[in-house]
Amino acid sequence: MIETRRLLLRDVLRADAEGFHAYRRREAYWRHVPMEPPTRKQIDEFLEQCLREQEESPRSSYCLAATLKDTNEIVGEALLRIRSARHCQGEMGWAVAELHQGKGFATEIGLALLRFGFGEIGLHRIFARTRCENFASRRVMAKIGMREEGILRENVRARGEWWSSVQCSILVHEYGAASAPGGAVPADGPIS
Ligand SMILES: CC(C)(COP(=O)(O)OP(=O)(O)OC[C@H]1O[C@@H](n2cnc3c(N)ncnc32)[C@H](O)[C@@H]1OP(=O)(O)O)[C@@H](O)C(=O)NCCC(=O)NCCS
């Protein structure tokens, strides 16, 4: 469980299926994600995979539901995967339900994942990728202090097209400097 100013990031549950399907089936979710609009059955399968990953030891994947502290409503998701334990490398991602976009939730999720990945797991570098045209996600990466590493040219085949991706990353010492008081990265607010 990761707590931020407005959110709880917690392990997904089977009972979350409807909450995830409600926003994942909307174009605002899948427009820049390499998938078809998901069916409820696919959401169930996705959750089963997440539940299996929760049992792994050592654990290498954290697929978390982002819920509003006040109401428990699912407003999005957070993903952190350890890509190389030996080299302390992780990858993260996020999504926010259309109704809640533009309120800073993805930024709050991203900062919480950095705190968790560097602080609890001990990663050295965390990277994120998104479709080049996904300017909102690119902006979130910049806001949480990630730097652009480059473009992966036509590395994804989605819905009959080739997509290119941008890859950004942040190193543990950059995070430490940027998240210190007066640093470039905004605080995700006091944890009550
Ligand atoms: C990308 C996504 C997670 C952003 O979530 P969010 O909660 O709205 O993000 P935030 O509010 O924290 O920040 C969004 C930033 O992008 C900016 N933005 C939004 N749309 C933009 C656009 N088309 N062009 C440029 N900037 C844009 C916002 O203005 C904001 O920046 P600001 O704070 O400087 O004004 C959300 O749009 C989403 O879930 N999309 C669908 C799933 C997805 O694409 N996930 C990422 C896969 S890698």
Tab-separated table of C-alpha atoms and ligand atoms in Angstrom:
chain	number	residue	atom	x	y	z
A	1	MET	CA	0.000	0.000	0.000
A	2	ILE	CA	1.420	3.378	-1.053
A	3	GLU	CA	-0.234	6.485	0.287
A	4	THR	CA	-0.144	9.919	-1.316
A	5	ARG	CA	-1.941	13.144	-0.554
A	6	ARG	CA	-5.182	12.100	-2.305
A	7	LEU	CA	-4.662	8.478	-3.272
A	8	LEU	CA	-4.022	4.976	-2.070
A	9	LEU	CA	-2.103	2.733	-4.453
A	10	ARG	CA	-2.906	-0.831	-3.490
A	11	ASP	CA	-2.704	-4.322	-4.928
A	12	VAL	CA	-5.520	-5.035	-7.353
A	13	LEU	CA	-8.381	-7.330	-6.318
A	14	ARG	CA	-10.699	-9.531	-8.402
A	15	ALA	CA	-13.497	-7.235	-7.280
A	16	ASP	CA	-11.859	-4.324	-9.151
A	17	ALA	CA	-12.849	-5.714	-12.563
A	18	GLU	CA	-15.849	-3.460	-13.106
A	19	GLY	CA	-13.955	-0.380	-11.903
A	20	PHE	CA	-11.125	-1.037	-14.381
A	21	HIS	CA	-13.443	-1.927	-17.229
A	22	ALA	CA	-15.468	1.271	-16.731
A	23	TYR	CA	-12.555	3.465	-17.806
A	24	ARG	CA	-10.385	1.072	-19.842
A	25	ARG	CA	-13.141	0.498	-22.396
A	26	ARG	CA	-13.239	4.221	-23.212
A	27	GLU	CA	-11.185	5.642	-26.074
A	28	ALA	CA	-9.549	8.136	-23.692
A	29	TYR	CA	-7.800	5.121	-22.168
A	30	TRP	CA	-6.853	2.992	-25.167
A	31	ARG	CA	-6.200	5.706	-27.810
A	32	HIS	CA	-2.445	5.620	-27.202
A	33	VAL	CA	-2.233	2.129	-25.699
A	34	PRO	CA	-1.370	-0.754	-28.076
A	35	MET	CA	-4.526	-2.804	-27.579
A	36	GLU	CA	-8.060	-3.221	-28.807
A	37	PRO	CA	-10.798	-1.771	-26.554
A	38	PRO	CA	-10.792	-4.404	-23.796
A	39	THR	CA	-13.709	-6.682	-23.085
A	40	ARG	CA	-14.764	-7.506	-19.547
A	41	LYS	CA	-13.269	-11.011	-20.036
A	42	GLN	CA	-9.901	-9.481	-20.928
A	43	ILE	CA	-10.029	-7.312	-17.810
A	44	ASP	CA	-10.705	-10.445	-15.744
A	45	GLU	CA	-7.686	-12.143	-17.370
A	46	PHE	CA	-5.535	-9.074	-16.726
A	47	LEU	CA	-6.513	-9.122	-13.039
A	48	GLU	CA	-5.793	-12.857	-12.770
A	49	GLN	CA	-2.301	-12.213	-14.158
A	50	CYS	CA	-1.800	-9.395	-11.601
A	51	LEU	CA	-2.962	-11.694	-8.791
A	52	ARG	CA	-0.466	-14.369	-9.871
A	53	GLU	CA	2.295	-11.744	-9.869
A	54	GLN	CA	1.354	-10.752	-6.305
A	55	GLU	CA	2.320	-14.296	-5.216
A	56	GLU	CA	5.776	-14.211	-6.807
A	57	SER	CA	8.759	-14.344	-4.528
A	58	PRO	CA	10.806	-12.326	-5.045
A	59	ARG	CA	8.169	-10.078	-6.517
A	60	SER	CA	9.009	-8.332	-9.761
A	61	SER	CA	5.735	-6.692	-10.760
A	62	TYR	CA	3.434	-4.306	-8.938
A	63	CYS	CA	0.143	-3.677	-10.676
A	64	LEU	CA	-1.718	-1.337	-8.373
A	65	ALA	CA	-5.155	0.228	-8.307
A	66	ALA	CA	-5.159	3.965	-7.592
A	67	THR	CA	-8.144	4.750	-5.393
A	68	LEU	CA	-9.398	7.990	-3.920
A	69	LYS	CA	-8.732	8.018	-0.201
A	70	ASP	CA	-12.042	9.735	0.501
A	71	THR	CA	-14.381	7.421	-1.422
A	72	ASN	CA	-12.365	4.296	-2.424
A	73	GLU	CA	-13.311	4.990	-6.053
A	74	ILE	CA	-10.814	3.582	-8.579
A	75	VAL	CA	-9.427	6.559	-10.497
A	76	GLY	CA	-6.620	4.773	-12.308
A	77	GLU	CA	-3.696	2.430	-12.091
A	78	ALA	CA	0.010	2.326	-11.408
A	79	LEU	CA	2.501	-0.209	-12.694
A	80	LEU	CA	6.061	-0.859	-11.620
A	81	ARG	CA	8.044	-3.760	-13.049
A	82	ILE	CA	11.573	-4.726	-12.085
A	83	ARG	CA	13.187	-5.282	-15.465
A	84	SER	CA	16.587	-6.311	-14.100
A	85	ALA	CA	17.109	-7.078	-10.414
A	86	ARG	CA	20.835	-7.498	-11.009
A	87	HIS	CA	21.141	-4.066	-12.579
A	88	CYS	CA	18.464	-2.420	-10.364
A	89	GLN	CA	16.395	-1.318	-13.368
A	90	GLY	CA	12.646	-0.706	-13.271
A	91	GLU	CA	9.914	0.389	-15.637
A	92	MET	CA	6.767	2.196	-14.662
A	93	GLY	CA	3.486	3.324	-16.146
A	94	TRP	CA	0.155	4.855	-15.241
A	95	ALA	CA	-3.386	5.547	-16.380
A	96	VAL	CA	-6.148	7.765	-15.066
A	97	ALA	CA	-9.882	7.450	-15.771
A	98	GLU	CA	-11.164	10.024	-18.267
A	99	LEU	CA	-13.395	11.671	-15.664
A	100	HIS	CA	-10.379	12.353	-13.450
A	101	GLN	CA	-7.798	13.387	-16.034
A	102	GLY	CA	-6.207	16.821	-15.781
A	103	LYS	CA	-6.280	16.902	-11.972
A	104	GLY	CA	-2.662	15.920	-11.410
A	105	PHE	CA	-3.408	12.294	-10.481
A	106	ALA	CA	-0.922	10.730	-12.927
A	107	THR	CA	1.765	13.056	-11.608
A	108	GLU	CA	0.879	11.993	-8.055
A	109	ILE	CA	1.001	8.320	-9.108
A	110	GLY	CA	4.336	8.788	-10.881
A	111	LEU	CA	5.948	10.485	-7.887
A	112	ALA	CA	4.646	7.774	-5.560
A	113	LEU	CA	6.096	5.045	-7.812
A	114	LEU	CA	9.474	6.794	-7.845
A	115	ARG	CA	9.452	7.022	-4.051
A	116	PHE	CA	8.553	3.320	-3.845
A	117	GLY	CA	10.949	2.167	-6.555
A	118	PHE	CA	13.987	4.058	-5.318
A	119	GLY	CA	13.158	4.069	-1.603
A	120	GLU	CA	11.638	0.654	-0.899
A	121	ILE	CA	12.925	-1.500	-3.738
A	122	GLY	CA	16.324	0.111	-4.131
A	123	LEU	CA	16.291	0.642	-7.882
A	124	HIS	CA	19.021	2.663	-9.566
A	125	ARG	CA	17.182	3.680	-12.744
A	126	ILE	CA	13.497	3.799	-13.589
A	127	PHE	CA	12.312	4.274	-17.154
A	128	ALA	CA	8.965	4.787	-18.838
A	129	ARG	CA	7.821	4.572	-22.440
A	130	THR	CA	4.870	5.988	-24.240
A	131	ARG	CA	3.650	6.498	-27.774
A	132	CYS	CA	5.251	9.658	-29.167
A	133	GLU	CA	1.816	11.219	-29.750
A	134	ASN	CA	0.840	10.735	-26.089
A	135	PHE	CA	1.712	14.275	-25.046
A	136	ALA	CA	-0.115	14.096	-21.702
A	137	SER	CA	1.979	11.103	-20.630
A	138	ARG	CA	5.169	12.763	-21.894
A	139	ARG	CA	4.294	15.828	-19.853
A	140	VAL	CA	3.820	13.690	-16.740
A	141	MET	CA	7.280	12.159	-17.298
A	142	ALA	CA	8.803	15.629	-17.508
A	143	LYS	CA	6.908	16.867	-14.446
A	144	ILE	CA	8.234	14.066	-12.255
A	145	GLY	CA	11.815	14.738	-13.313
A	146	MET	CA	12.366	12.106	-16.003
A	147	ARG	CA	14.641	12.918	-18.917
A	148	GLU	CA	14.093	11.888	-22.491
A	149	GLU	CA	16.534	9.180	-23.622
A	150	GLY	CA	15.374	8.891	-27.200
A	151	ILE	CA	12.844	7.586	-29.669
A	152	LEU	CA	12.268	3.906	-30.415
A	153	ARG	CA	11.311	4.036	-34.078
A	154	GLU	CA	8.214	2.038	-35.047
A	155	ASN	CA	8.780	-0.435	-32.199
A	156	VAL	CA	5.082	-1.182	-31.650
A	157	ARG	CA	2.495	-2.642	-34.037
A	158	ALA	CA	-0.971	-1.559	-32.927
A	159	ARG	CA	-4.333	-1.635	-34.640
A	160	GLY	CA	-2.763	-2.032	-38.066
A	161	GLU	CA	-0.156	0.747	-37.697
A	162	TRP	CA	3.439	1.124	-36.617
A	163	TRP	CA	3.865	3.345	-33.585
A	164	SER	CA	7.067	4.964	-32.341
A	165	SER	CA	7.725	5.382	-28.633
A	166	VAL	CA	9.600	7.887	-26.541
A	167	GLN	CA	11.621	6.553	-23.617
A	168	CYS	CA	12.398	8.633	-20.520
A	169	SER	CA	14.233	7.760	-17.334
A	170	ILE	CA	15.402	9.061	-13.987
A	171	LEU	CA	18.375	7.905	-11.898
A	172	VAL	CA	18.301	7.541	-8.147
A	173	HIS	CA	20.654	10.458	-7.490
A	174	GLU	CA	18.673	12.701	-9.852
A	175	TYR	CA	15.527	11.793	-7.941
A	176	GLY	CA	17.237	12.504	-4.617
A	177	ALA	CA	18.358	15.947	-5.751
A	178	ALA	CA	15.126	16.860	-7.492
A	179	SER	CA	12.834	15.761	-4.653
A	180	ALA	CA	14.806	17.567	-1.936
A	181	PRO	CA	13.235	20.787	-0.591
A	182	GLY	CA	13.571	23.441	-3.274
A	183	GLY	CA	14.278	20.813	-5.957
A	184	ALA	CA	12.671	20.628	-9.402
A	185	VAL	CA	10.247	17.802	-8.654
A	186	PRO	CA	6.985	18.770	-6.919
A	187	ALA	CA	6.149	17.062	-3.641
A	188	ASP	CA	3.148	14.770	-3.918
A	189	GLY	CA	1.842	16.364	-0.765
A	190	PRO	CA	2.064	15.392	2.866
A	191	ILE	CA	0.954	11.889	3.731
A	192	SER	CA	-1.664	12.090	6.390
B	1	LIG	C1	-1.593	10.179	-19.684
B	1	LIG	C2	-2.493	10.245	-18.466
B	1	LIG	C3	-2.084	9.141	-17.498
B	1	LIG	C4	-2.356	11.602	-17.782
B	1	LIG	O1	-3.129	11.591	-16.585
B	1	LIG	P1	-3.549	12.940	-15.827
B	1	LIG	O2	-3.981	12.561	-14.449
B	1	LIG	O3	-4.474	13.719	-16.650
B	1	LIG	O4	-2.123	13.692	-15.757
B	1	LIG	P2	-1.752	15.002	-14.903
B	1	LIG	O5	-3.002	15.777	-14.625
B	1	LIG	O6	-0.925	14.587	-13.746
B	1	LIG	O7	-0.809	15.782	-15.916
B	1	LIG	C5	-1.127	15.861	-17.284
B	1	LIG	C6	-0.280	16.951	-17.923
B	1	LIG	O8	-0.332	16.792	-19.337
B	1	LIG	C7	-0.817	17.990	-19.927
B	1	LIG	N1	-1.538	17.605	-21.132
B	1	LIG	C8	-2.716	16.970	-21.238
B	1	LIG	N2	-3.038	16.778	-22.532
B	1	LIG	C9	-2.012	17.299	-23.242
B	1	LIG	C10	-1.736	17.414	-24.628
B	1	LIG	N3	-2.581	16.931	-25.554
B	1	LIG	N4	-0.595	18.015	-25.023
B	1	LIG	C11	0.276	18.486	-24.110
B	1	LIG	N5	0.087	18.404	-22.774
B	1	LIG	C12	-1.052	17.817	-22.360
B	1	LIG	C13	-1.673	18.615	-18.855
B	1	LIG	O9	-1.881	20.001	-19.099
B	1	LIG	C14	-0.802	18.349	-17.628
B	1	LIG	O10	0.329	19.195	-17.586
B	1	LIG	P3	0.369	20.515	-16.659
B	1	LIG	O11	0.153	20.058	-15.248
B	1	LIG	O12	1.703	21.100	-16.909
B	1	LIG	O13	-0.770	21.408	-17.114
B	1	LIG	C15	-3.988	10.076	-18.876
B	1	LIG	O14	-4.264	10.974	-19.923
B	1	LIG	C16	-4.344	8.666	-19.300
B	1	LIG	O15	-4.626	7.819	-18.458
B	1	LIG	N6	-4.335	8.393	-20.603
B	1	LIG	C17	-4.738	7.065	-21.092
B	1	LIG	C18	-3.781	5.954	-20.679
B	1	LIG	C19	-2.374	6.298	-21.065
B	1	LIG	O16	-2.135	6.828	-22.131
B	1	LIG	N7	-1.440	5.951	-20.148
B	1	LIG	C20	-0.042	6.138	-20.402
B	1	LIG	C21	0.466	5.001	-21.193
B	1	LIG	S1	2.217	5.137	-21.311
